[in-house]
mmCIF file of C-alpha atoms in Angstrom:
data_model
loop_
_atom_site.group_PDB
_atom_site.id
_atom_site.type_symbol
_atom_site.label_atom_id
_atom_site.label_comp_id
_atom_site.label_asym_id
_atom_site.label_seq_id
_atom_site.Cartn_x
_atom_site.Cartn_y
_atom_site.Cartn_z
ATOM 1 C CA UNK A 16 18.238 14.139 -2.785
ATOM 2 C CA UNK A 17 17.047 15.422 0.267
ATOM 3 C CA UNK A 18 14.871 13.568 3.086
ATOM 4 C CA UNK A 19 11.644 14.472 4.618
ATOM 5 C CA UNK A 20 9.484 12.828 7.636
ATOM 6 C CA UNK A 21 7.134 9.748 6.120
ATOM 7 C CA UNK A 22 4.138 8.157 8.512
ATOM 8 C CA UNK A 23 2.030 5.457 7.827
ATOM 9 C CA UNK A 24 -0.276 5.122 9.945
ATOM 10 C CA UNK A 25 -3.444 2.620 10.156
ATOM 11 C CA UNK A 26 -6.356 1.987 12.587
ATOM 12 C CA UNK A 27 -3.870 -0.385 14.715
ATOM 13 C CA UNK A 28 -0.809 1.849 14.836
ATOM 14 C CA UNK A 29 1.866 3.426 13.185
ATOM 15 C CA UNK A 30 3.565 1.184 10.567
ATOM 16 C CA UNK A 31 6.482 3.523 9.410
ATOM 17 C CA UNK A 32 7.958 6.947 10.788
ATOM 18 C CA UNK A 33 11.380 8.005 9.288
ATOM 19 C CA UNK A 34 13.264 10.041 7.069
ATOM 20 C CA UNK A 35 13.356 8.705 3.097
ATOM 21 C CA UNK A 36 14.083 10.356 -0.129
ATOM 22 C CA UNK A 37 10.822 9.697 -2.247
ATOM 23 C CA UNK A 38 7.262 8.418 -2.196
ATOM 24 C CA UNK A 39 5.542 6.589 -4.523
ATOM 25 C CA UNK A 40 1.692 5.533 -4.202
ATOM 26 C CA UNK A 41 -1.059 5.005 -6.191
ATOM 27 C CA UNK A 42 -3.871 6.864 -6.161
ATOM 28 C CA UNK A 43 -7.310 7.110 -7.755
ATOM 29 C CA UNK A 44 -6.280 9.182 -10.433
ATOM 30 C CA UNK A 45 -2.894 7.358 -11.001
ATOM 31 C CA UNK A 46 0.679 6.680 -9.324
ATOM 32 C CA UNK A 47 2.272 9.750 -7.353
ATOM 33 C CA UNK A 48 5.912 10.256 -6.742
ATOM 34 C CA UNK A 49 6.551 12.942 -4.011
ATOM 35 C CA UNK A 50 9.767 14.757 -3.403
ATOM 36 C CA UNK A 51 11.167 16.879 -0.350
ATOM 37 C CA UNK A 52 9.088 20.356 -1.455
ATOM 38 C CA UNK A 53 6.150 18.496 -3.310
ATOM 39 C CA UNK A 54 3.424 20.777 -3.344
ATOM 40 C CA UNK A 55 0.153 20.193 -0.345
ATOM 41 C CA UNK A 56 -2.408 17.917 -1.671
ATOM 42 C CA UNK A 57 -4.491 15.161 -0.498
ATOM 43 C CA UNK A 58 -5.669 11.965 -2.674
ATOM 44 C CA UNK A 59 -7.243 9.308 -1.978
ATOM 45 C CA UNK A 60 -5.693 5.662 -2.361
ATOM 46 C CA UNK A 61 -6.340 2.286 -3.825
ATOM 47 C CA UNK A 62 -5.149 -0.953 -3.205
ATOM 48 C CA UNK A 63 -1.490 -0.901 -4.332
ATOM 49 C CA UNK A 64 1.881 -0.643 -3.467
ATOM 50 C CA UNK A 65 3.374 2.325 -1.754
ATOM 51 C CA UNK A 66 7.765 2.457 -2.238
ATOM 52 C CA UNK A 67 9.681 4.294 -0.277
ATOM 53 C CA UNK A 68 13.532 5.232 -1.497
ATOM 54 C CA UNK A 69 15.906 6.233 0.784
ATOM 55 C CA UNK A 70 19.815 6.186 0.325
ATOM 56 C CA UNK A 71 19.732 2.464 0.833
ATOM 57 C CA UNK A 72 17.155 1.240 -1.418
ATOM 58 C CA UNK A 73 13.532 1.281 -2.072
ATOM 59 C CA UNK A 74 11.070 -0.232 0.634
ATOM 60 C CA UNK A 75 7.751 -1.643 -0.460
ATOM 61 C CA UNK A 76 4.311 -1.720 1.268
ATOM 62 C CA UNK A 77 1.495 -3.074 0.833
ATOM 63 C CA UNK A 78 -1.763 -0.604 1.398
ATOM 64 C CA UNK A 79 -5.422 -1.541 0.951
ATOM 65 C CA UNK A 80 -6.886 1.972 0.379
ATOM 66 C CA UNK A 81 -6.609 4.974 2.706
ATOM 67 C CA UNK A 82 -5.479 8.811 2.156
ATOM 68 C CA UNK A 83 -2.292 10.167 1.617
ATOM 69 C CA UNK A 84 -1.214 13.694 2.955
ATOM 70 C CA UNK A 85 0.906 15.697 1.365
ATOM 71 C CA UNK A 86 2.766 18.800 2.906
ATOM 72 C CA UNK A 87 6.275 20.193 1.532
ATOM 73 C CA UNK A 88 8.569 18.916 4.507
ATOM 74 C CA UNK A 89 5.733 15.355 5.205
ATOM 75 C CA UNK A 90 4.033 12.946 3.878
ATOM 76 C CA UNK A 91 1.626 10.904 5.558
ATOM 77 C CA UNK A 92 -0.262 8.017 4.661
ATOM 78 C CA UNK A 93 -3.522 7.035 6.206
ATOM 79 C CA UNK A 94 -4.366 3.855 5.174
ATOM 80 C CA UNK A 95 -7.219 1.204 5.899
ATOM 81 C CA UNK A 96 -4.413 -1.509 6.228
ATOM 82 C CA UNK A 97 -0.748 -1.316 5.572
ATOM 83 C CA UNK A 98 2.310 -4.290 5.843
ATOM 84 C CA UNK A 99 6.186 -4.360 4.718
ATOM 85 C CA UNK A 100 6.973 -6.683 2.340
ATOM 86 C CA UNK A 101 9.046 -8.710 4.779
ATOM 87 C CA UNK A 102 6.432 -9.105 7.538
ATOM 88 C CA UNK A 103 3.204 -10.160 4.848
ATOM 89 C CA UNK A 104 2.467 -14.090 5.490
ATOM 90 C CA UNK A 105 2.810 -15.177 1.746
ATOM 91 C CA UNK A 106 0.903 -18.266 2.727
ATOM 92 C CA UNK A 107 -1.868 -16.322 4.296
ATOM 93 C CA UNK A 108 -1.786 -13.789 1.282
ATOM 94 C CA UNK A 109 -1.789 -17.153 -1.227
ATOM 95 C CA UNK A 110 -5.007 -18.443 0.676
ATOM 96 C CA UNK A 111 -6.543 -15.463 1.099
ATOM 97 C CA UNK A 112 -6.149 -15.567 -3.167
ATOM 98 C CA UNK A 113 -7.712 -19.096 -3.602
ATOM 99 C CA UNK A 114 -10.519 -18.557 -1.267
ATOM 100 C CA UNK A 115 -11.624 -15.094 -3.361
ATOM 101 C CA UNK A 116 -10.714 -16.772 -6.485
ATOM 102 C CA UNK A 117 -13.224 -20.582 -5.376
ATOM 103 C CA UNK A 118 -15.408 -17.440 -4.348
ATOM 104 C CA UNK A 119 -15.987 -15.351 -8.070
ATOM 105 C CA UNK A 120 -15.762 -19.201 -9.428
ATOM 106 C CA UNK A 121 -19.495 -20.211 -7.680
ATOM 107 C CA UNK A 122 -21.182 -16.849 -8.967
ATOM 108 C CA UNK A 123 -22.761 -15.757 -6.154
ATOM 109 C CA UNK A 124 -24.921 -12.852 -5.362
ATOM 110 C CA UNK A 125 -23.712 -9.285 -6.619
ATOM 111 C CA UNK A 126 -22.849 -8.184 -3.073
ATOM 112 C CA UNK A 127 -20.069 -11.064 -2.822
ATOM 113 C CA UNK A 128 -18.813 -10.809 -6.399
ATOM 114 C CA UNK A 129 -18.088 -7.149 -5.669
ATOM 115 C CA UNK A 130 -16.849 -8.053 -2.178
ATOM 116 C CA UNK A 131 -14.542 -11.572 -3.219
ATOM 117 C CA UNK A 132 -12.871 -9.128 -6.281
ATOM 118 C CA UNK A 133 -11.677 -6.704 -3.559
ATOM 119 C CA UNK A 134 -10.401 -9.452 -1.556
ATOM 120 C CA UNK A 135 -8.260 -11.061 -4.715
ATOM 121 C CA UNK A 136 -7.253 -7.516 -5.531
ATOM 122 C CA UNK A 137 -5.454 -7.115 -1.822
ATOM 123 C CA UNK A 138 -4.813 -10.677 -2.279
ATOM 124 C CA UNK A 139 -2.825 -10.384 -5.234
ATOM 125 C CA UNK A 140 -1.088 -6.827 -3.996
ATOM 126 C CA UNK A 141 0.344 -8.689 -1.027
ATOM 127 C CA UNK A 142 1.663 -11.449 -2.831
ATOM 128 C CA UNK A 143 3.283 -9.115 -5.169
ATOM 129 C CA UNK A 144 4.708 -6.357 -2.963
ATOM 130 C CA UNK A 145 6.179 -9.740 -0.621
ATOM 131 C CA UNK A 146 8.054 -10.613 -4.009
ATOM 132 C CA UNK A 147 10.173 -7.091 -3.376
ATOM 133 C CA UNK A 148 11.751 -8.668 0.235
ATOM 134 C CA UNK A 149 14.708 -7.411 1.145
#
């Protein structure tokens, strides 16, 4: 399989820049894997899991929304928040789950359901995508 130049990139710097051999995210309208050649397109993310393949192995990151750019020799991600597997604090991550969780448990006004469900959903992604350390 042949390699092509991957960047994630998020408001507080570039998480990855190197070579791999496939992307996988998921996007609005469904998971994505992108090859060396992959046509251009640009879709928007969710909160999910992005893998990256190389020779070596897959790598797994956790993304919390964002863009991801497509061009045949690049792919670039653009996302809201972004963290490897092996640097997400599981304990923070298994907090951050309670806390949303005590938070949908008292029923509170709309605005906070709507706003504790996202923060479970990135809750949960980073616990599981810190389940794929290497």
């Amino acid at each position: 399989m042949k390699n092509f130049d991957v960047s994630v990139v998020t408001p507080d710097g570039v998480v990855v820049d190197e070579q791999y051999q496939m992307v996988i995210a998921h996007t609005k309208d469904g998971e994505i894997g992108v090859l060396a050649g992959h046509i251009p397109l640009v879709a928007p993310l969710v909160i999910g899991e992005v893998r990256l393949k190389k020779e070596s192995g897959m790598e797994w990151l956790s993304v919390s929304g964002g863009f991801l750019e497509v061009r045949p020799d690049k792919v670039t991600v653009l996302a809201q928040t972004a963290e490897k597997a092996e640097t997400i604090d599981l304990a923070r991550a298994q907090e951050a789950k309670r806390r949303a969780e005590a938070m949908l448990a008292a029923q509170e006004a709309k605005m906070d359901d709507h706003r504790a469900q996202t923060a479970l959903h990135r809750a949960m992604n980073r616990i599981k995508v810190a389940g794929h350390r290497q």
